[in-house]
Amino acid sequence: MVEIKTDAALAAMREAGRVVANALAAAREAARVGVSLLELDEAARAVLDEAGARSPFLGYRPSFAPTPFPAVICTSVNDALVHGIPTAYRLRDGDLVSVDCGAELEGWTGDAAISFTVGTPRPADVRLIEATRQALDAGIAAATVGNRVGDISHAIGTVAREARCGMPADFGGHGIGRRMHEDPHVPNQGRPGRGYPLRHGLALAIEPMLMAGGRGGYRTAADGWTLRTEDGSRAAHFEHTVAVTEEGPRILTAP
């Protein structure tokens, strides 16, 4: 069931979104060569704790997962697409890192992700990150009253195809509000003019995931959570929680 939010609810979600933005910024600031992924999680956790927010990631266990998720952020490095568990792995020069974070504050949720390189960036990684960011921007621009979910999907997919990047067919964005995952599903590829109609008050987490190898195949790592590109190519992930409004798309997880 799709829940349309009131303006007051969207304002409350914006406060949760600020916490997410601050937690991502703290993780990004902590990410240096030699720093462990667990230290990035600690940096984000401190922000959530100071804000009095709860992590919807910590303890989360969907049907596919063998164990509850043990951290407040996902840290996906290099060929890891999404859902990477923070470990004692220490970042190396040139690593491509994607960090996904959520926060629940006073009953409302925000969810966002960023990708960046540590140390000396590879030119190919810079292009991949920029293409993924552009795909997110295109999806957000399509999140307008009168459009449909398929218009968001088509906008994202068009950027990915033009960049010759692959995307996993089974994963995409989602509705968000009182829970992290709500209806409707927001595929990263689709046909314009199809799917759920976009109305004022609809809140969506829009999240393109692009793979540099151009293919969409992925595999699940031994931890049961981390998804890795099947061809070993690098991946990037960006996400924002966005409200559809009469005034245009409103990014609720902006810094």
Coordinates of N, CA and C in Angstrom, one line a residue:
M1 N 0.8 -1.2 0.0 CA 0.0 0.0 0.0 C 0.9 1.2 0.0
V2 N 0.6 2.2 -0.8 CA 1.3 3.4 -0.9 C 0.7 4.5 0.0
E3 N 1.6 5.1 0.9 CA 1.1 6.1 1.8 C 1.6 7.5 1.2
I4 N 0.6 8.3 1.1 CA 0.9 9.7 0.7 C 1.1 10.6 1.9
K5 N 2.2 11.3 2.0 CA 2.5 12.0 3.3 C 1.9 13.4 3.3
T6 N 1.6 13.8 4.5 CA 1.2 15.2 4.6 C 2.4 16.1 4.6
D7 N 2.2 17.4 4.5 CA 3.3 18.4 4.5 C 4.1 18.3 5.8
A8 N 3.3 18.1 6.9 CA 4.0 18.0 8.2 C 4.8 16.7 8.3
A9 N 4.4 15.6 7.7 CA 5.2 14.4 7.7 C 6.4 14.6 6.8
L10 N 6.3 15.3 5.7 CA 7.5 15.6 4.9 C 8.5 16.4 5.6
A11 N 8.0 17.4 6.4 CA 8.9 18.2 7.2 C 9.7 17.4 8.3
A12 N 9.0 16.4 8.9 CA 9.6 15.5 9.8 C 10.6 14.6 9.1
M13 N 10.3 14.2 7.9 CA 11.2 13.3 7.2 C 12.5 14.1 6.8
R14 N 12.3 15.4 6.6 CA 13.5 16.3 6.3 C 14.4 16.3 7.5
E15 N 13.9 16.3 8.7 CA 14.8 16.3 9.9 C 15.5 15.0 10.0
A16 N 14.9 13.8 9.7 CA 15.6 12.6 9.6 C 16.6 12.6 8.5
G17 N 16.3 13.2 7.4 CA 17.2 13.3 6.2 C 18.4 14.1 6.6
R18 N 18.3 15.1 7.4 CA 19.5 15.9 7.8 C 20.4 15.0 8.6
V19 N 19.9 14.2 9.4 CA 20.8 13.3 10.2 C 21.5 12.3 9.3
V20 N 20.8 11.8 8.2 CA 21.5 11.0 7.3 C 22.6 11.7 6.5
A21 N 22.3 12.9 6.1 CA 23.3 13.7 5.4 C 24.5 13.9 6.3
N22 N 24.3 14.2 7.5 CA 25.4 14.5 8.5 C 26.2 13.2 8.7
A23 N 25.5 12.1 8.8 CA 26.2 10.8 9.1 C 27.1 10.4 7.9
L24 N 26.5 10.6 6.7 CA 27.3 10.4 5.4 C 28.5 11.3 5.4
A25 N 28.3 12.5 5.7 CA 29.5 13.5 5.7 C 30.5 13.1 6.7
A26 N 30.1 12.6 7.8 CA 31.1 12.1 8.8 C 31.9 10.9 8.4
A27 N 31.2 10.0 7.7 CA 31.9 8.8 7.2 C 32.8 9.2 6.1
R28 N 32.4 10.1 5.2 CA 33.2 10.6 4.1 C 34.5 11.3 4.7
E29 N 34.3 12.1 5.7 CA 35.4 12.8 6.3 C 36.4 11.8 6.9
A30 N 35.9 10.7 7.5 CA 36.8 9.8 8.1 C 37.5 8.9 7.2
A31 N 37.1 8.8 5.9 CA 37.6 7.8 4.9 C 38.9 8.3 4.4
R32 N 40.0 7.7 4.9 CA 41.3 8.0 4.4 C 42.1 6.7 4.3
V33 N 43.2 6.7 3.6 CA 44.0 5.6 3.4 C 44.5 5.1 4.8
G34 N 44.3 3.8 5.1 CA 44.6 3.2 6.4 C 43.5 3.1 7.4
V35 N 42.4 3.8 7.1 CA 41.3 3.8 8.0 C 40.4 2.6 7.7
S36 N 39.9 1.9 8.8 CA 39.1 0.7 8.6 C 37.6 1.1 8.3
L37 N 36.9 0.2 7.6 CA 35.5 0.4 7.4 C 34.7 0.4 8.7
L38 N 35.2 -0.3 9.7 CA 34.5 -0.2 11.0 C 34.6 1.2 11.6
E39 N 35.7 1.9 11.3 CA 35.8 3.3 11.8 C 34.9 4.2 11.1
L40 N 34.6 3.9 9.8 CA 33.5 4.7 9.1 C 32.2 4.5 9.8
D41 N 31.9 3.3 10.1 CA 30.6 3.0 10.8 C 30.6 3.7 12.2
E42 N 31.7 3.7 12.9 CA 31.7 4.4 14.2 C 31.5 5.9 14.0
A43 N 32.0 6.5 13.0 CA 31.8 7.9 12.7 C 30.3 8.2 12.4
A44 N 29.7 7.4 11.6 CA 28.3 7.6 11.3 C 27.4 7.3 12.6
R45 N 27.8 6.3 13.3 CA 27.0 5.9 14.5 C 27.0 7.1 15.5
A46 N 28.1 7.8 15.6 CA 28.2 8.9 16.6 C 27.2 10.0 16.2
V47 N 27.1 10.2 14.9 CA 26.1 11.3 14.5 C 24.7 10.9 14.8
L48 N 24.4 9.6 14.5 CA 23.0 9.2 14.8 C 22.7 9.3 16.3
D49 N 23.7 8.8 17.1 CA 23.5 8.9 18.6 C 23.3 10.3 19.1
E50 N 24.1 11.2 18.6 CA 24.0 12.6 19.0 C 22.7 13.2 18.7
A51 N 22.1 12.8 17.6 CA 20.8 13.3 17.1 C 19.6 12.6 17.8
G52 N 19.9 11.5 18.5 CA 18.8 10.7 19.1 C 18.1 9.9 18.1
A53 N 18.8 9.6 17.0 CA 18.1 8.8 15.9 C 18.5 7.3 16.0
R54 N 17.6 6.5 15.5 CA 17.8 5.1 15.4 C 18.2 4.7 14.0
S55 N 19.0 3.7 13.9 CA 19.4 3.2 12.6 C 18.5 2.1 12.1
P56 N 17.8 2.3 10.9 CA 17.0 1.2 10.4 C 17.8 0.1 9.8
F57 N 19.1 0.3 9.6 CA 20.0 -0.7 9.1 C 20.4 -1.8 10.1
L58 N 20.7 -1.3 11.3 CA 21.2 -2.1 12.4 C 20.1 -3.1 12.8
G59 N 20.4 -4.4 12.7 CA 19.5 -5.5 13.0 C 18.5 -5.8 12.0
Y60 N 18.6 -5.1 10.8 CA 17.6 -5.4 9.7 C 17.9 -6.7 9.1
R61 N 16.9 -7.5 8.9 CA 17.0 -8.8 8.3 C 15.9 -9.1 7.3
P62 N 16.1 -8.8 6.0 CA 15.1 -9.2 5.0 C 15.2 -10.7 4.7
S63 N 14.3 -11.1 3.9 CA 14.2 -12.6 3.7 C 15.4 -13.2 3.1
F64 N 16.2 -12.5 2.3 CA 17.4 -13.1 1.7 C 18.6 -13.1 2.6
A65 N 18.5 -12.5 3.7 CA 19.7 -12.3 4.6 C 19.8 -13.5 5.6
P66 N 21.0 -14.1 5.7 CA 21.2 -15.2 6.6 C 21.3 -14.7 8.1
T67 N 21.7 -13.4 8.3 CA 21.9 -12.9 9.6 C 21.4 -11.4 9.6
P68 N 21.0 -10.9 10.8 CA 20.7 -9.4 10.8 C 21.9 -8.6 10.5
F69 N 21.7 -7.4 9.9 CA 22.8 -6.5 9.5 C 23.4 -6.0 10.7
P70 N 24.7 -6.0 10.8 CA 25.4 -5.6 12.1 C 25.9 -4.2 12.2
A71 N 25.5 -3.3 11.3 CA 26.1 -2.0 11.4 C 25.0 -0.9 11.0
V72 N 25.4 0.4 11.1 CA 24.5 1.5 10.8 C 24.7 2.0 9.4
I73 N 25.8 1.6 8.7 CA 26.0 1.9 7.3 C 26.4 0.7 6.5
C74 N 26.1 0.7 5.2 CA 26.7 -0.3 4.3 C 27.9 0.4 3.7
T75 N 29.0 -0.4 3.6 CA 30.3 0.1 3.0 C 30.7 -0.9 1.9
S76 N 30.5 -0.5 0.7 CA 30.8 -1.3 -0.5 C 32.0 -0.8 -1.2
V77 N 33.0 -1.6 -1.3 CA 34.3 -1.2 -1.8 C 34.6 -1.9 -3.2
N78 N 35.0 -1.0 -4.2 CA 35.5 -1.5 -5.5 C 34.4 -2.3 -6.2
D79 N 34.5 -3.6 -6.3 CA 33.6 -4.4 -7.1 C 32.3 -4.7 -6.3
A80 N 32.2 -4.2 -5.0 CA 31.0 -4.4 -4.2 C 30.0 -3.4 -4.6
L81 N 28.8 -3.9 -5.0 CA 27.7 -3.1 -5.5 C 26.9 -2.4 -4.4
V82 N 26.4 -3.2 -3.5 CA 25.6 -2.6 -2.4 C 25.7 -3.6 -1.2
H83 N 25.2 -3.2 -0.1 CA 25.0 -4.0 1.1 C 26.3 -4.5 1.8
G84 N 27.5 -3.9 1.5 CA 28.7 -4.3 2.1 C 28.7 -4.1 3.6
I85 N 29.2 -5.1 4.3 CA 29.2 -5.0 5.8 C 30.6 -4.3 6.2
P86 N 30.5 -3.3 7.1 CA 31.8 -2.8 7.6 C 32.6 -3.8 8.3
T87 N 33.9 -3.9 7.9 CA 34.8 -4.9 8.5 C 36.1 -4.1 8.9
A88 N 37.1 -4.9 9.3 CA 38.4 -4.4 9.7 C 39.2 -4.0 8.5
Y89 N 38.7 -4.2 7.3 CA 39.4 -3.9 6.1 C 39.9 -2.4 6.1
R90 N 41.1 -2.2 5.8 CA 41.7 -0.8 5.9 C 41.8 -0.3 4.4
L91 N 41.2 0.9 4.3 CA 41.2 1.5 2.9 C 42.5 1.7 2.3
R92 N 42.6 1.5 1.0 CA 43.9 1.6 0.3 C 43.7 2.7 -0.7
D93 N 44.9 3.2 -1.2 CA 44.9 4.3 -2.1 C 44.2 3.8 -3.4
G94 N 43.3 4.6 -3.9 CA 42.5 4.3 -5.1 C 41.3 3.5 -4.9
D95 N 40.9 3.2 -3.7 CA 39.7 2.4 -3.5 C 38.5 3.3 -3.8
L96 N 37.5 2.6 -4.4 CA 36.2 3.3 -4.7 C 35.2 2.8 -3.6
V97 N 34.7 3.7 -2.9 CA 33.8 3.4 -1.7 C 32.4 3.9 -1.9
S98 N 31.4 3.1 -1.6 CA 30.0 3.5 -1.6 C 29.5 3.3 -0.1
V99 N 28.9 4.4 0.4 CA 28.4 4.3 1.8 C 26.9 4.6 1.7
D100 N 26.1 3.7 2.3 CA 24.7 3.9 2.3 C 24.3 4.0 3.8
C101 N 23.4 4.9 4.1 CA 23.0 5.2 5.5 C 21.5 5.5 5.6
G102 N 20.9 5.1 6.7 CA 19.6 5.5 7.0 C 19.5 6.0 8.4
A103 N 18.4 6.7 8.7 CA 18.1 7.2 10.1 C 16.6 7.3 10.3
E104 N 16.2 6.9 11.5 CA 14.8 7.1 11.9 C 14.8 8.0 13.1
L105 N 14.0 9.1 12.9 CA 13.9 10.1 13.9 C 12.4 10.5 14.2
E106 N 12.0 10.3 15.4 CA 10.6 10.5 15.8 C 9.6 9.9 14.8
G107 N 9.9 8.6 14.4 CA 9.0 7.8 13.7 C 9.1 8.0 12.1
W108 N 10.0 8.8 11.7 CA 10.1 9.0 10.2 C 11.5 8.7 9.8
T109 N 11.7 8.3 8.5 CA 12.9 7.7 8.1 C 13.5 8.5 6.9
G110 N 14.8 8.5 6.8 CA 15.6 9.0 5.6 C 16.6 8.0 5.2
D111 N 17.0 8.0 3.9 CA 17.9 7.0 3.4 C 18.6 7.6 2.2
A112 N 20.0 7.5 2.2 CA 20.8 8.1 1.2 C 22.1 7.3 1.0
A113 N 22.8 7.5 -0.1 CA 24.1 6.9 -0.3 C 24.9 7.8 -1.2
I114 N 26.3 7.6 -1.0 CA 27.2 8.4 -1.7 C 28.4 7.5 -2.2
S115 N 29.1 7.8 -3.2 CA 30.3 7.1 -3.7 C 31.4 8.1 -3.9
F116 N 32.6 7.6 -3.6 CA 33.8 8.5 -3.6 C 35.0 7.6 -3.7
T117 N 36.2 8.2 -4.1 CA 37.4 7.5 -4.1 C 38.3 8.0 -2.9
V118 N 39.2 7.1 -2.5 CA 40.1 7.4 -1.4 C 41.5 7.5 -2.0
G119 N 42.2 8.6 -1.7 CA 43.5 8.8 -2.2 C 43.5 9.2 -3.6
T120 N 44.3 8.6 -4.4 CA 44.5 8.9 -5.9 C 43.4 8.3 -6.7
P121 N 42.5 9.0 -7.3 CA 41.4 8.4 -8.0 C 41.8 7.9 -9.4
R122 N 41.2 6.8 -9.8 CA 41.4 6.3 -11.2 C 40.5 7.1 -12.1
P123 N 40.9 7.5 -13.3 CA 40.0 8.2 -14.2 C 38.8 7.5 -14.5
A124 N 38.8 6.1 -14.6 CA 37.6 5.4 -14.9 C 36.6 5.4 -13.8
D125 N 37.2 5.5 -12.5 CA 36.3 5.6 -11.4 C 35.6 6.9 -11.3
V126 N 36.4 8.0 -11.7 CA 35.8 9.3 -11.7 C 34.6 9.4 -12.7
R127 N 34.8 8.7 -13.8 CA 33.7 8.7 -14.8 C 32.5 7.9 -14.3
L128 N 32.8 6.8 -13.7 CA 31.7 6.0 -13.2 C 30.9 6.7 -12.1
I129 N 31.6 7.3 -11.2 CA 30.9 8.1 -10.1 C 30.1 9.2 -10.7
E130 N 30.6 9.9 -11.6 CA 29.9 11.0 -12.2 C 28.7 10.5 -13.0
A131 N 28.8 9.4 -13.7 CA 27.7 8.9 -14.4 C 26.6 8.5 -13.4
T132 N 26.9 7.9 -12.3 CA 26.0 7.5 -11.3 C 25.3 8.7 -10.7
R133 N 26.1 9.7 -10.4 CA 25.5 10.9 -9.9 C 24.5 11.6 -10.9
Q134 N 24.9 11.6 -12.2 CA 24.0 12.1 -13.2 C 22.7 11.3 -13.3
A135 N 22.8 10.0 -13.2 CA 21.6 9.1 -13.2 C 20.7 9.5 -12.1
L136 N 21.2 9.7 -10.9 CA 20.4 10.1 -9.7 C 19.8 11.5 -10.0
D137 N 20.5 12.4 -10.5 CA 20.0 13.7 -10.8 C 18.8 13.6 -11.8
A138 N 19.0 12.8 -12.9 CA 18.0 12.6 -13.9 C 16.7 12.0 -13.3
G139 N 16.9 11.0 -12.4 CA 15.8 10.4 -11.7 C 15.0 11.4 -10.9
I140 N 15.7 12.2 -10.1 CA 15.1 13.2 -9.3 C 14.3 14.2 -10.1
A141 N 14.9 14.6 -11.2 CA 14.3 15.6 -12.1 C 13.0 15.1 -12.6
A142 N 12.9 13.8 -12.8 CA 11.6 13.2 -13.3 C 10.6 13.0 -12.3
A143 N 10.9 13.2 -11.0 CA 10.0 13.0 -9.9 C 9.1 14.2 -9.7
T144 N 8.2 14.4 -10.7 CA 7.3 15.5 -10.6 C 5.8 15.1 -10.7
V145 N 5.0 15.9 -10.1 CA 3.6 15.6 -10.2 C 3.1 15.5 -11.6
G146 N 2.3 14.4 -11.9 CA 1.8 14.1 -13.2 C 2.6 13.1 -13.9
N147 N 3.9 12.9 -13.5 CA 4.7 11.8 -14.1 C 4.3 10.5 -13.4
R148 N 5.0 9.4 -13.8 CA 4.8 8.1 -13.2 C 6.2 7.5 -12.8
V149 N 6.1 6.5 -12.0 CA 7.4 5.9 -11.6 C 8.2 5.5 -12.8
G150 N 7.6 5.0 -13.9 CA 8.3 4.7 -15.1 C 9.1 5.8 -15.7
D151 N 8.7 7.0 -15.5 CA 9.5 8.2 -16.0 C 10.8 8.3 -15.2
I152 N 10.8 8.1 -13.9 CA 12.0 8.1 -13.1 C 12.9 7.0 -13.6
S153 N 12.3 5.8 -13.7 CA 13.1 4.6 -14.2 C 13.8 4.8 -15.5
H154 N 13.0 5.4 -16.4 CA 13.5 5.6 -17.8 C 14.6 6.7 -17.8
A155 N 14.5 7.7 -17.0 CA 15.5 8.7 -16.9 C 16.8 8.2 -16.4
I156 N 16.8 7.3 -15.4 CA 18.0 6.7 -14.8 C 18.6 5.8 -15.8
G157 N 17.8 4.9 -16.4 CA 18.3 3.9 -17.4 C 18.9 4.6 -18.6
T158 N 18.3 5.7 -19.0 CA 18.9 6.4 -20.2 C 20.3 6.9 -19.9
V159 N 20.6 7.4 -18.8 CA 21.9 7.9 -18.4 C 22.9 6.7 -18.3
A160 N 22.4 5.6 -17.7 CA 23.3 4.4 -17.6 C 23.6 3.9 -18.9
R161 N 22.7 3.8 -19.9 CA 23.0 3.3 -21.2 C 23.9 4.2 -21.9
E162 N 23.7 5.5 -21.8 CA 24.6 6.4 -22.5 C 26.0 6.3 -22.0
A163 N 26.2 6.0 -20.7 CA 27.5 5.8 -20.1 C 28.1 4.4 -20.3
R164 N 27.3 3.5 -21.0 CA 27.7 2.1 -21.2 C 27.9 1.4 -19.9
C165 N 27.1 1.7 -18.9 CA 27.2 1.0 -17.6 C 26.1 0.0 -17.4
G166 N 26.4 -1.0 -16.7 CA 25.4 -2.0 -16.3 C 24.7 -1.6 -15.0
M167 N 23.5 -2.3 -14.8 CA 22.7 -2.1 -13.6 C 22.1 -3.4 -13.2
P168 N 22.0 -3.7 -11.9 CA 21.3 -5.0 -11.5 C 19.8 -4.8 -11.7
A169 N 19.3 -5.8 -12.4 CA 17.8 -5.7 -12.7 C 16.9 -5.9 -11.5
D170 N 17.4 -6.5 -10.4 CA 16.6 -6.9 -9.3 C 16.5 -5.8 -8.2
F171 N 17.3 -4.8 -8.3 CA 17.4 -3.8 -7.3 C 17.1 -2.4 -7.8
G172 N 16.5 -1.5 -7.0 CA 16.2 -0.2 -7.3 C 15.8 0.6 -6.1
G173 N 15.0 1.7 -6.4 CA 14.6 2.5 -5.3 C 13.2 2.0 -4.7
H174 N 12.7 2.8 -3.8 CA 11.5 2.3 -3.1 C 10.8 3.5 -2.4
G175 N 9.6 3.3 -2.0 CA 8.9 4.2 -1.2 C 9.5 4.3 0.2
I176 N 9.3 5.3 0.9 CA 9.9 5.5 2.2 C 9.1 6.4 3.1
G177 N 9.1 6.2 4.4 CA 8.3 7.1 5.3 C 8.4 6.6 6.7
R178 N 7.4 6.0 7.2 CA 7.5 5.4 8.6 C 8.4 4.2 8.6
R179 N 8.6 3.6 7.5 CA 9.5 2.4 7.4 C 10.5 2.8 6.3
M180 N 11.7 2.1 6.3 CA 12.7 2.3 5.3 C 12.3 1.9 3.9
H181 N 11.6 0.7 3.9 CA 11.1 0.2 2.6 C 9.6 0.2 2.5
E182 N 9.0 0.9 1.7 CA 7.6 1.0 1.5 C 7.3 0.9 0.0
D183 N 6.1 0.7 -0.4 CA 5.6 0.8 -1.8 C 5.6 2.3 -2.2
P184 N 5.9 2.5 -3.5 CA 6.1 1.6 -4.6 C 7.6 1.2 -4.8
H185 N 7.8 0.2 -5.5 CA 9.2 -0.1 -6.0 C 9.5 0.8 -7.1
V186 N 10.8 1.3 -7.2 CA 11.2 2.2 -8.2 C 12.4 1.6 -9.0
P187 N 12.1 0.9 -10.1 CA 13.1 0.3 -10.8 C 14.1 1.3 -11.4
N188 N 15.3 0.9 -11.7 CA 16.3 1.8 -12.3 C 16.3 1.7 -13.9
Q189 N 15.4 0.9 -14.4 CA 15.1 0.8 -15.8 C 13.6 0.7 -16.0
G190 N 13.1 1.3 -17.1 CA 11.6 1.2 -17.3 C 11.2 2.0 -18.4
R191 N 9.9 1.9 -18.7 CA 9.3 2.7 -19.8 C 8.6 3.9 -19.3
P192 N 8.7 5.0 -19.9 CA 8.1 6.2 -19.5 C 6.5 6.1 -19.6
G193 N 5.9 6.8 -18.7 CA 4.4 6.8 -18.7 C 3.8 5.6 -18.1
R194 N 4.6 4.7 -17.5 CA 4.1 3.5 -16.8 C 4.3 3.5 -15.3
G195 N 3.6 2.7 -14.6 CA 3.8 2.6 -13.2 C 2.9 3.5 -12.4
Y196 N 3.2 3.6 -11.1 CA 2.4 4.3 -10.1 C 2.5 5.8 -10.4
P197 N 1.3 6.5 -10.4 CA 1.3 8.0 -10.7 C 2.0 8.8 -9.5
L198 N 2.7 9.8 -9.9 CA 3.4 10.6 -8.9 C 2.5 11.7 -8.4
R199 N 2.3 11.8 -7.1 CA 1.4 12.8 -6.5 C 2.1 13.6 -5.4
H200 N 1.6 14.8 -5.2 CA 2.1 15.6 -4.1 C 2.1 14.7 -2.8
G201 N 3.2 14.7 -2.1 CA 3.2 13.9 -0.8 C 3.8 12.5 -0.9
L202 N 4.1 12.1 -2.1 CA 4.8 10.8 -2.3 C 6.2 10.9 -2.0
A203 N 6.8 10.1 -1.1 CA 8.2 10.1 -0.8 C 8.9 8.8 -1.3
L204 N 10.0 9.0 -2.0 CA 10.7 7.9 -2.7 C 12.2 8.0 -2.4
A205 N 12.8 6.9 -2.2 CA 14.2 6.7 -2.2 C 14.7 6.3 -3.6
I206 N 15.3 7.2 -4.3 CA 15.8 7.0 -5.6 C 17.2 6.6 -5.6
E207 N 17.6 5.5 -6.2 CA 19.0 5.0 -6.0 C 19.6 4.2 -7.1
P208 N 20.2 4.9 -8.1 CA 20.9 4.2 -9.2 C 22.1 3.5 -8.7
M209 N 22.4 2.3 -9.2 CA 23.6 1.5 -8.9 C 24.2 1.2 -10.3
L210 N 25.4 1.7 -10.6 CA 26.0 1.5 -11.9 C 27.2 0.7 -11.8
M211 N 27.4 -0.2 -12.9 CA 28.5 -1.1 -12.9 C 29.4 -0.8 -14.1
A212 N 30.7 -0.6 -13.9 CA 31.5 -0.1 -15.0 C 31.7 -1.1 -16.2
G213 N 31.5 -2.4 -15.9 CA 31.7 -3.4 -16.9 C 30.6 -3.5 -18.0
G214 N 29.5 -2.8 -17.8 CA 28.4 -2.7 -18.8 C 27.4 -3.8 -18.7
R215 N 27.6 -4.7 -17.8 CA 26.7 -5.9 -17.6 C 26.0 -5.7 -16.3
G216 N 24.9 -6.5 -16.1 CA 24.1 -6.4 -14.9 C 24.2 -7.5 -14.0
G217 N 25.1 -8.5 -14.3 CA 25.3 -9.6 -13.4 C 26.0 -9.3 -12.1
Y218 N 25.5 -10.0 -11.0 CA 26.1 -9.9 -9.7 C 26.0 -11.2 -9.0
R219 N 26.8 -11.3 -7.9 CA 26.8 -12.5 -7.1 C 26.8 -12.1 -5.6
T220 N 26.3 -12.9 -4.8 CA 26.3 -12.7 -3.3 C 27.6 -13.2 -2.7
A221 N 28.3 -12.4 -1.9 CA 29.5 -12.8 -1.3 C 29.2 -13.8 -0.1
A222 N 30.3 -14.3 0.4 CA 30.1 -15.4 1.5 C 29.4 -14.9 2.7
D223 N 29.5 -13.5 2.9 CA 28.8 -13.0 4.1 C 27.3 -13.0 4.0
G224 N 26.8 -13.3 2.8 CA 25.3 -13.4 2.6 C 24.7 -12.0 2.4
W225 N 25.4 -11.0 2.5 CA 24.9 -9.6 2.3 C 25.5 -8.9 1.1
T226 N 26.8 -8.8 1.0 CA 27.5 -8.0 0.0 C 27.2 -8.6 -1.4
L227 N 26.8 -7.7 -2.3 CA 26.6 -8.0 -3.7 C 27.8 -7.5 -4.5
R228 N 28.4 -8.4 -5.2 CA 29.6 -8.0 -6.0 C 29.3 -8.2 -7.5
T229 N 29.9 -7.3 -8.3 CA 29.7 -7.5 -9.8 C 30.3 -8.8 -10.2
E230 N 29.5 -9.5 -11.1 CA 29.9 -10.8 -11.6 C 31.2 -10.8 -12.4
D231 N 31.5 -9.7 -13.1 CA 32.7 -9.6 -13.9 C 33.8 -8.9 -13.2
G232 N 33.7 -8.6 -11.9 CA 34.7 -8.0 -11.2 C 34.9 -6.5 -11.4
S233 N 34.1 -5.9 -12.3 CA 34.2 -4.4 -12.5 C 33.8 -3.6 -11.3
R234 N 34.1 -2.4 -11.3 CA 33.8 -1.5 -10.1 C 32.4 -1.0 -10.3
A235 N 31.8 -0.6 -9.1 CA 30.4 -0.2 -9.0 C 30.4 1.1 -8.2
A236 N 29.3 1.9 -8.5 CA 29.0 3.1 -7.7 C 27.5 3.2 -7.4
H237 N 27.2 3.9 -6.3 CA 25.8 3.9 -5.8 C 25.6 5.3 -5.2
F238 N 24.5 6.0 -5.7 CA 24.1 7.2 -5.1 C 22.6 7.1 -4.8
E239 N 22.1 7.8 -3.8 CA 20.7 7.7 -3.4 C 20.3 9.0 -2.6
H240 N 19.1 9.4 -2.8 CA 18.5 10.5 -2.0 C 17.1 10.1 -1.7
T241 N 16.6 10.5 -0.6 CA 15.2 10.5 -0.3 C 14.5 11.8 -0.8
V242 N 13.5 11.6 -1.7 CA 12.9 12.7 -2.4 C 11.4 12.8 -2.2
A243 N 10.9 14.0 -2.0 CA 9.5 14.2 -1.9 C 9.0 14.7 -3.2
V244 N 7.9 14.2 -3.7 CA 7.2 14.7 -4.9 C 6.3 15.8 -4.4
T245 N 6.4 17.0 -4.9 CA 5.6 18.1 -4.4 C 5.1 19.0 -5.6
E246 N 4.1 19.7 -5.4 CA 3.5 20.6 -6.4 C 4.6 21.6 -6.9
E247 N 5.6 21.9 -6.0 CA 6.6 22.9 -6.4 C 7.8 22.2 -7.1
G248 N 7.7 20.9 -7.2 CA 8.8 20.1 -7.8 C 9.5 19.2 -6.8
P249 N 10.4 18.4 -7.2 CA 11.0 17.4 -6.3 C 11.8 18.1 -5.2
R250 N 11.6 17.6 -4.0 CA 12.3 18.2 -2.8 C 13.2 17.1 -2.2
I251 N 14.5 17.4 -2.2 CA 15.5 16.4 -1.7 C 15.5 16.5 -0.2
L252 N 15.1 15.4 0.5 CA 14.9 15.4 1.9 C 16.2 15.0 2.7
T253 N 17.2 14.5 1.9 CA 18.5 14.0 2.5 C 19.6 14.9 2.0
A254 N 19.3 16.1 1.5 CA 20.4 17.0 1.1 C 21.2 17.5 2.3
P255 N 22.5 17.8 2.1 CA 23.3 18.3 3.3 C 22.7 19.6 3.8

